[in-house]
XYZ file of C-alpha atoms in Angstrom:
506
model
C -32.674 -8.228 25.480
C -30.239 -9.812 23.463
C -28.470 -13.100 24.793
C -25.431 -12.543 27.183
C -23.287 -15.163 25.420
C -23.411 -12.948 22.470
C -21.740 -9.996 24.388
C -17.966 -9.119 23.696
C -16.265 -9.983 26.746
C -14.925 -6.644 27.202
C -13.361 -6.671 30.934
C -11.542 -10.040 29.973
C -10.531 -9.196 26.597
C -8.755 -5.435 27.862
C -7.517 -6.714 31.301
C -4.364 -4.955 31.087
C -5.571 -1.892 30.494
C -7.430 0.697 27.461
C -4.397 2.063 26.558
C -2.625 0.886 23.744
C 0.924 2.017 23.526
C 4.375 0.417 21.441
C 2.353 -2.304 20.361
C 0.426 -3.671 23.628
C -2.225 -3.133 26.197
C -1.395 -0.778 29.059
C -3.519 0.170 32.123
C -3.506 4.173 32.000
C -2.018 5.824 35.527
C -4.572 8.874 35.816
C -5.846 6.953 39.299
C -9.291 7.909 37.851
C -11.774 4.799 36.974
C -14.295 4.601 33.952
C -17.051 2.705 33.308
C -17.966 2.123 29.396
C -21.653 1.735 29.104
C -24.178 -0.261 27.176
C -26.579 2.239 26.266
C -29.394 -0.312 25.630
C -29.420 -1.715 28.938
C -27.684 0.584 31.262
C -25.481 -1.701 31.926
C -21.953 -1.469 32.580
C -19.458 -3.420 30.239
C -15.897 -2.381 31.090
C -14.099 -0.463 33.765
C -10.529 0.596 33.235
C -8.639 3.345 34.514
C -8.109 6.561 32.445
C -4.489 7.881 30.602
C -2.738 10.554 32.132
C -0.491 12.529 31.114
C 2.609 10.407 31.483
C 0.728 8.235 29.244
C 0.062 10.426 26.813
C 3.787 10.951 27.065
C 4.726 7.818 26.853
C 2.251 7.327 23.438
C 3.568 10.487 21.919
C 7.556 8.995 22.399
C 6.453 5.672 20.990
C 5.580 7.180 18.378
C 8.508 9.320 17.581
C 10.391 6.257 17.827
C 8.740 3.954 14.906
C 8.479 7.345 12.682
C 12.062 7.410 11.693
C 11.248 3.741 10.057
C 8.269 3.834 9.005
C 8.358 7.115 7.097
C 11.584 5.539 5.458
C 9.762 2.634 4.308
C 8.522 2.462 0.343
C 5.137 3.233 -0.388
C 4.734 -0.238 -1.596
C 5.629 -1.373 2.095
C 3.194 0.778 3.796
C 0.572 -0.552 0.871
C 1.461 -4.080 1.432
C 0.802 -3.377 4.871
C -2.217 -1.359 4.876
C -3.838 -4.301 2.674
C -3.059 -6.889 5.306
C -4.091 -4.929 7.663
C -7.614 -4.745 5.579
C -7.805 -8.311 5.316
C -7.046 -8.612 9.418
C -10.487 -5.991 9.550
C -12.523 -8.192 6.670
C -11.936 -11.520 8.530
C -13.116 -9.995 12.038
C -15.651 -7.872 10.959
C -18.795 -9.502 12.422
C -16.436 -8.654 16.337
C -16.269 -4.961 15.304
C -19.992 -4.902 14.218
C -20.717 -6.799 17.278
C -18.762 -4.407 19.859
C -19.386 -1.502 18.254
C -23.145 -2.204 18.539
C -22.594 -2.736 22.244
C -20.749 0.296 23.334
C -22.648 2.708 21.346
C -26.231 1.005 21.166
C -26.174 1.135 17.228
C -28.489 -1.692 15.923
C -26.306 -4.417 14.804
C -27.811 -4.478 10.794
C -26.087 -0.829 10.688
C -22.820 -1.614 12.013
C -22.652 -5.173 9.887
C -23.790 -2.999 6.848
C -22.323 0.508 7.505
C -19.839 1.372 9.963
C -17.667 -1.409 9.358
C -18.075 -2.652 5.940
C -17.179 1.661 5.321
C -13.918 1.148 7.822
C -12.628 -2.084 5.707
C -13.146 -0.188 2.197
C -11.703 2.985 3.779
C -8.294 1.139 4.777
C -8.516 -0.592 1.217
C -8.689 2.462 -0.497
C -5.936 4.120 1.821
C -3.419 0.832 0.928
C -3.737 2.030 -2.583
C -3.800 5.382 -1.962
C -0.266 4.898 -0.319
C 0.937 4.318 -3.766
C 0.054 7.528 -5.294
C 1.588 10.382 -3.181
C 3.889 12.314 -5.974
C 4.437 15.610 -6.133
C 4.899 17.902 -9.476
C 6.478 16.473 -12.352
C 9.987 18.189 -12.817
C 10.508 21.056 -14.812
C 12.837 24.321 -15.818
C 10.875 27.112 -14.726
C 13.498 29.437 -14.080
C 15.165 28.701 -16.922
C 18.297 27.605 -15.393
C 17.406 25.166 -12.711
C 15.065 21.980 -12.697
C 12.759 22.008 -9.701
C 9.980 19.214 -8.697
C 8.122 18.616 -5.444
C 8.322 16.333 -2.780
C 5.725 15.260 -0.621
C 6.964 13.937 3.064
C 5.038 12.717 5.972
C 4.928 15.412 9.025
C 6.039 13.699 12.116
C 3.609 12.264 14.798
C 0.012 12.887 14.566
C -2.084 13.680 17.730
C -5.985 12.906 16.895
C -8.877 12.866 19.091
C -12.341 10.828 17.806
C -16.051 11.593 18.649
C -18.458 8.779 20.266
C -20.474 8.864 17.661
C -19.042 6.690 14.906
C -15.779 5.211 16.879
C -14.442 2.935 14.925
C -15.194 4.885 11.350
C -13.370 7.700 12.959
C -10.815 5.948 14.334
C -10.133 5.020 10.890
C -10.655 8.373 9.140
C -7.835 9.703 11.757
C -5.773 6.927 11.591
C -5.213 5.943 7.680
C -4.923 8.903 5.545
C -1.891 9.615 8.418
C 0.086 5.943 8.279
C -0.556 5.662 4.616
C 1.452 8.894 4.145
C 4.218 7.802 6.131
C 3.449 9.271 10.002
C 3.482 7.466 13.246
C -0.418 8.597 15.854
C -1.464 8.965 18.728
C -5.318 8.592 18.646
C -7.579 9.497 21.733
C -10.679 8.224 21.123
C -14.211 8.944 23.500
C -13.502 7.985 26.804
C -17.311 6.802 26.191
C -16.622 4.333 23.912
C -12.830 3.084 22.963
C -13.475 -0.466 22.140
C -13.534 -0.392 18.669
C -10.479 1.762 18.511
C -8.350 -0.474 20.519
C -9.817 -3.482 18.205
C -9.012 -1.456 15.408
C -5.215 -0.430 17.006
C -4.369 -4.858 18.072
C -5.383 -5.462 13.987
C -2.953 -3.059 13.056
C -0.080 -4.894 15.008
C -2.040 -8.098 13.912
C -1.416 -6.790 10.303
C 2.338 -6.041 10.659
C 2.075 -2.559 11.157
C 5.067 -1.699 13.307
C 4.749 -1.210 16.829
C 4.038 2.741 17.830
C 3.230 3.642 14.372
C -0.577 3.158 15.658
C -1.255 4.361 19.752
C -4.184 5.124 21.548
C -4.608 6.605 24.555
C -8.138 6.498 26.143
C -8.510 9.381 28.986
C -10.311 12.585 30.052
C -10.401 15.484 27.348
C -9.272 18.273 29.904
C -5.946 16.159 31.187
C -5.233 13.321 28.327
C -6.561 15.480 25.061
C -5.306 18.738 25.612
C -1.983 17.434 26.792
C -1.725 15.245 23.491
C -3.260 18.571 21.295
C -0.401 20.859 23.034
C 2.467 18.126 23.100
C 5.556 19.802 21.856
C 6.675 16.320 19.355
C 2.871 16.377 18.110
C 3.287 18.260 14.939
C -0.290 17.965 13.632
C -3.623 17.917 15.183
C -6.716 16.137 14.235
C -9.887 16.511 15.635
C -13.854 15.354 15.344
C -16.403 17.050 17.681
C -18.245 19.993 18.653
C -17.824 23.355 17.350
C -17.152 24.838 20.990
C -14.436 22.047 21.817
C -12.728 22.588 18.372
C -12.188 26.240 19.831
C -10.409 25.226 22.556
C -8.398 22.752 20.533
C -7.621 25.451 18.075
C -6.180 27.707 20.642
C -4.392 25.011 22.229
C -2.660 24.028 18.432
C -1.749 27.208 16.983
C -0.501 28.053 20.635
C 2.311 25.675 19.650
C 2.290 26.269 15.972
C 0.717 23.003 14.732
C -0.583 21.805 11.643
C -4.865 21.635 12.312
C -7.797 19.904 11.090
C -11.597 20.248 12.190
C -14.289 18.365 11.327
C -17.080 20.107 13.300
C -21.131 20.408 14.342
C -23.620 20.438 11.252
C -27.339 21.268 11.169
C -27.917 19.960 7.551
C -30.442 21.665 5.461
C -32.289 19.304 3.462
C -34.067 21.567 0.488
C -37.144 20.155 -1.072
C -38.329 22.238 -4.023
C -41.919 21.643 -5.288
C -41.344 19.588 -8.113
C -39.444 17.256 -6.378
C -40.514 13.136 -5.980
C -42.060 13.662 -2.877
C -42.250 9.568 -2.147
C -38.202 9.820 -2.086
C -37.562 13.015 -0.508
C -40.134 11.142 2.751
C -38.221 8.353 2.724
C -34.852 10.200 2.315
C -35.624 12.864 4.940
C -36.729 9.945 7.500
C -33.334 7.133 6.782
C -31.453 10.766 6.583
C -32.575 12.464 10.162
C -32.504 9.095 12.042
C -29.243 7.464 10.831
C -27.535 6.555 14.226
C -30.474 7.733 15.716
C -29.399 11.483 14.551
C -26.202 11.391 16.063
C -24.662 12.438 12.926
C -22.689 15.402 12.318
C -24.196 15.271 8.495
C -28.138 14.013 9.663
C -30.608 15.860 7.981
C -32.277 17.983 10.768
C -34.241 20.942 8.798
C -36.408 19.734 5.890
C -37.319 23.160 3.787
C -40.346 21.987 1.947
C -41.483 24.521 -1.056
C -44.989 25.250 0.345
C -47.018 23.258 -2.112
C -45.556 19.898 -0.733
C -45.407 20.668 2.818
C -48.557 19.536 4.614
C -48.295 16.592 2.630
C -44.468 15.838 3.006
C -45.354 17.041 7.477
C -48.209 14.157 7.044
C -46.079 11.402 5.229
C -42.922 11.901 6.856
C -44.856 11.408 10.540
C -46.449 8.401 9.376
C -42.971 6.831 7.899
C -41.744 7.826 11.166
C -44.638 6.276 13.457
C -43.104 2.775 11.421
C -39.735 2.660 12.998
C -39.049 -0.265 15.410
C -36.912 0.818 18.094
C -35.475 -2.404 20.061
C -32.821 -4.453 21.113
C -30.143 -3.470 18.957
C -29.063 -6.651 18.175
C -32.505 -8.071 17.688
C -32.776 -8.588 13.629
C -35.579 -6.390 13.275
C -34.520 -2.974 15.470
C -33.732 -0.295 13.433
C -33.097 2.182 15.579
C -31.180 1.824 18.734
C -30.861 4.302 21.777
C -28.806 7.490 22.261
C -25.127 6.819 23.524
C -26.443 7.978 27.389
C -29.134 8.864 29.528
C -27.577 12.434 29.609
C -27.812 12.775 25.889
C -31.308 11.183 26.012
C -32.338 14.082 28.197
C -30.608 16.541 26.009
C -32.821 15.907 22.845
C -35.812 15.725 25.195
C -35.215 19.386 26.352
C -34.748 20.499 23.056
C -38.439 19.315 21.962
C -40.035 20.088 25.109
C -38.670 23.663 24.953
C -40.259 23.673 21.477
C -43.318 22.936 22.448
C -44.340 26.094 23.426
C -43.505 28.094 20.000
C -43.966 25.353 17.396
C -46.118 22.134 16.789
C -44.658 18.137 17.927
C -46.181 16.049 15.240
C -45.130 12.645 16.165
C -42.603 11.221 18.999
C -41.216 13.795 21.201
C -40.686 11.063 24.416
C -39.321 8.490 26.048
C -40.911 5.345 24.977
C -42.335 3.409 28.091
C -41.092 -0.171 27.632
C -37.686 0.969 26.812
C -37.264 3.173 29.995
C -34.038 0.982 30.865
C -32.242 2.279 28.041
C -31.097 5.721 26.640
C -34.164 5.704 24.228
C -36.280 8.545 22.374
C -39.288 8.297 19.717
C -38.246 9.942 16.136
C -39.654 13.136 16.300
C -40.880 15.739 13.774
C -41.175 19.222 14.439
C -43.276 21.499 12.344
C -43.722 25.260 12.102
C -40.780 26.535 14.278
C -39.679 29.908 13.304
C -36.385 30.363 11.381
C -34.298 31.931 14.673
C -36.047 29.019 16.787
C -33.287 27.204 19.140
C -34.539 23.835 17.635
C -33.890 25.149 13.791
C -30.194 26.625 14.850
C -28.987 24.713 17.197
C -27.406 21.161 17.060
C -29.508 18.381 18.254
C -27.927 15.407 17.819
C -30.833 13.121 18.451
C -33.742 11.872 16.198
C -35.251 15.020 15.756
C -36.217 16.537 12.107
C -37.791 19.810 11.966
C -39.779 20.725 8.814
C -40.216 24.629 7.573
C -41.645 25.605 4.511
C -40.599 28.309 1.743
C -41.867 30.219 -1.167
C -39.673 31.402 -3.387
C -36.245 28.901 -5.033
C -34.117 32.208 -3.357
C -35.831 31.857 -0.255
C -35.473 27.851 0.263
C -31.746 28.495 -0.454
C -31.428 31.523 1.901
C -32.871 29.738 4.564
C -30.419 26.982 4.092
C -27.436 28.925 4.070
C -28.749 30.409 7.365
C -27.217 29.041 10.241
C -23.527 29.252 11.406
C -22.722 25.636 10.351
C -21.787 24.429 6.892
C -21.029 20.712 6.714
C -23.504 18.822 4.616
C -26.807 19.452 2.828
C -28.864 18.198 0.092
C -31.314 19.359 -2.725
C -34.396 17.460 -3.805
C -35.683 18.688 -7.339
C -36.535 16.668 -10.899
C -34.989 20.105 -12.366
C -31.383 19.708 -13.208
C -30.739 23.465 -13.062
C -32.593 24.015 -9.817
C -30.534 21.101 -8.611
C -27.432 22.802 -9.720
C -28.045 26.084 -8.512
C -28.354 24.585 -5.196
C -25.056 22.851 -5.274
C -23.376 25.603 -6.332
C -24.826 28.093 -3.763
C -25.590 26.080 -0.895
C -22.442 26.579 1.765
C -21.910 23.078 2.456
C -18.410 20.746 2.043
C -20.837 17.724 1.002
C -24.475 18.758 -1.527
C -26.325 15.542 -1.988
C -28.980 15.763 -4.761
C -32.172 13.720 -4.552
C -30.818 11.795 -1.699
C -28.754 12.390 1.942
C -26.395 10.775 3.606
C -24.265 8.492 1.255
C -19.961 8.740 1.416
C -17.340 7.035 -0.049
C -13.956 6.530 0.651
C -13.119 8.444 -2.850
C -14.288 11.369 -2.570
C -13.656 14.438 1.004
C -15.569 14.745 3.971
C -15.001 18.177 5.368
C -16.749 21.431 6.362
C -17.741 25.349 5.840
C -17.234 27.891 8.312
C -18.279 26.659 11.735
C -18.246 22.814 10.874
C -13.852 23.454 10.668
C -11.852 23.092 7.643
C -9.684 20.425 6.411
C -11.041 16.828 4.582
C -11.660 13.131 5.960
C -11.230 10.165 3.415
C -9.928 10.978 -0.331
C -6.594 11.520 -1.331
C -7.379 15.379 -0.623
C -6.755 13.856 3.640
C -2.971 13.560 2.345
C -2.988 17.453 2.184
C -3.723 17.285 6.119
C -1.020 14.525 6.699
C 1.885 15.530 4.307
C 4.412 18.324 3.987
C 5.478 19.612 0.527
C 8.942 20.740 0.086
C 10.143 22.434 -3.171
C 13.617 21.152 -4.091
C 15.497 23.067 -6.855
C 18.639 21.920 -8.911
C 21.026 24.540 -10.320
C 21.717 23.338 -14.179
C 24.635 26.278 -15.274
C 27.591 25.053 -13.414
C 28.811 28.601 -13.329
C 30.092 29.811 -10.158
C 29.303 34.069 -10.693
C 25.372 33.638 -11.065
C 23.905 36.900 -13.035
C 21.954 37.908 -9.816
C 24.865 38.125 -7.666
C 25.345 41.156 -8.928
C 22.076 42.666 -6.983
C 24.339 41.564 -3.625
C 28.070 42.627 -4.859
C 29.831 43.441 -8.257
C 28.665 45.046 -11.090
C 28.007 43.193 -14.068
């Protein structure tokens, strides 16, 4: 495996503690120990004791103490800020690459060329973006009064961040929030929090003011619901499954907060029969096995027009079978393992359940000389009935299951037809085929003729069961700000016309 003097000294570098509160390390005061493992090896990397609820307290008042100042500062502050705190990320960006691939098992070419290259452009676009937060021009539109619109930051944020893609949502949580002018209080996975207190020390490295940015790592039953139902939290934020959002959701409007979900997905990915099949193989295969399909927007159902399908089932195997999976900081992994041995087992139950009602084409098990990690072949599944648990249900593992259609109106039912609605895409050389499926596929993100691309520009942000609300974009800042309609009386006179509906006559 990879060479131990390469490994982020994790124990040494957090020795007082995973929580990161007012500007410094903390050791949380649950009396509960957790071990952060490296899902390549097995291996433990960092044992620290989880937050409790005092320290969620304690997060939530440091916060409420740097809002009144930072909220007051001038957008160009917070900009000025926010860009140094960019440069901070740019200048340690092969640490964060490095520790990110060691807590979650990512190989290390995806988190030098993805998850943190996507983290330093998201805070650069977020320093600008702090800029531009105006509301309505003024204008009469009563007549006799001028009225405009003001938008204000909210208070103190509460958000809680999946394992998945730490440190990108760390940041998706984090910057659309302090660029508007709020103080957080981010829980990340109790999994994997490295990255997120990285992310938190470059913040304070930056300038950012101490308790504008806090994270508390702990248990989702005692640290996240107490943060979620905190009576100073005036906003929740939160990135994970569909059945924890529900709880979250009835925690949050229990106390009349502000709420955001970003959800579970089971991405359709629509291939109609005139489409380039060599790019819809090569799509569907980088698109299901991104961080090894632990992806809320993976592709995970191909829907293959039935002239292509044999042939795209045939291809996509064999592109498959060519995927090295490795050491994932060896230069030429690329794929890694799944974040634990539990979730490893999870996939596998999944395909071996499917075994019995549809056909395993490649993968579908452990491979043998990487039994000492959380690792699982790329799989393809083929000719699994619509209702299938394996074509409605969320995998989250390198799993792609391929169905074929007919009819254009049958390829997009079939799409529409699950409960989720977070991300899709639509492979077609037809530019009104293409646009019929963006416009009647139910999904917050339509890729056409490719799957899986975001930028910092432009929302992240479901249908129906994948939550409501947007990531990234200046469309975050409706999450994180509070509009307030002022209006300016321009008469002077005292005896308005419409008293006269309360007293008097006219």
């Amino acid at each position: 495996m990879h060479n131990p003097g390469h490994r982020f000294q994790a124990q040494d570098h957090f020795a007082d503690g995973a929580q990161y509160i007012d500007g410094r390390l903390t050791k949380g005061t649950s009396g509960r120990n957790h071990v952060v493992v490296d899902p390549a090896t097995g291996d433990g990397i960092y044992t620290y004791q989880l937050a409790s609820t005092v320290d969620v307290d304690a997060a939530v008042e440091a916060a409420r103490g740097a809002f009144p100042g930072w909220s007051g500062a001038t957008p160009g502050e917070r900009s000025d800020a926010m860009h140094r705190f960019a440069a901070v990320l740019a200048d340690r960006a092969e640490e964060f690459a490095r520790v990110e691939s060691l807590q979650c098992g990512k190989p290390l070419k995806l988190t030098r060329e993805f998850d943190v290259p996507g983290t330093i452009d998201n805070t650069a676009y977020f320093a600008g973006a702090a800029r531009h937060l105006q509301g309505q021009s003024a204008g009469e539109y009563s007549g006799d009064h001028t009225s405009y619109v003001r938008r204000e930051p909210i208070g103190v944020v509460g958000s809680i961040a999946p394992w998945n893609y730490p440190l990108q949502m760390a940041a998706w949580k984090v910057l659309p929030a302090i660029a508007a002018g709020n103080t957080i209080v981010l829980k990340p996975a109790e999994v994997t929090p490295l990255t997120s207190l990285l992310f938190a020390e470059a913040a304070t490295q930056a300038g950012i003011p101490d308790g504008v940015v806090n994270i508390v790592t702990g248990a989702g039953r005692e640290a996240g619901e107490h943060l979620v139902g905190h009576p100073d939290v005036v906003m929740t934020s939160f990135t994970g499954s569909t059945a924890v959002g529900k709880r979250v959701a009835e925690i949050a409007t229990s106390t009349v907060k502000r709420l955001h979900l970003e959800l579970g997905g089971k991405a359709p990915f629509v291939v109609f029969d005139d489409a380039d099949l060599e790019a819809a193989v090569h799509g569907a295969v980088a698109g299901a096995l991104i961080n090894t399909g632990q992806d809320c927007t993976a592709a995970t159902r191909a829907y293959v027009q039935r002239p292509l399908y044999e042939e795209f089932v045939s291809r996509t195997a064999a592109l498959m079978d060519t995927v090295r999976l490795g050491d994932p900081f060896a230069p030429d992994t690329d794929l890694g393992p799944l974040i634990s041995f539990a979730q490893r087992d999870r996939v596998a139950g999944f395909v071996d359940r499917a075994r019995s009602y549809a056909r395993v084409v490649t993968g579908g098990e452990i491979p043998r000389n990487l039994e000492h990690g959380a690792y699982y072949r790329p799989t393809l599944v083929a000719d699994a009935a619509q209702d299938s648990e394996i074509v409605q249900s969320e995998i989250f593992g390198p799993v792609l299951v391929v169905v074929p259609f007919d009819s254009d109106d049958e390829g997009i039912r079939l799409a529409n037809d699950t409960p989720y609605g977070l991300a899709a895409s639509a492979w077609s050389r037809d530019v009104y085929r293409a646009n019929r499926a963006t416009r009647e596929i139910k999904a917050g993100c339509v890729w056409v003729n490719d799957h899986i691309p975001i930028i910092s520009e432009m929302p992240h942000g479901g249908y129906r069961a994948s939550g409501f609300g947007k990531d990234m974009s200046s469309y975050s800042f409706e999450e994180y700000t509070q509009i307030k309609h002022v209006m300016f009386d321009n008469t002077a006179v005292a005896r308005k016309d419409w008293h006269r509906t309360i007293f008097g006559d006219r």
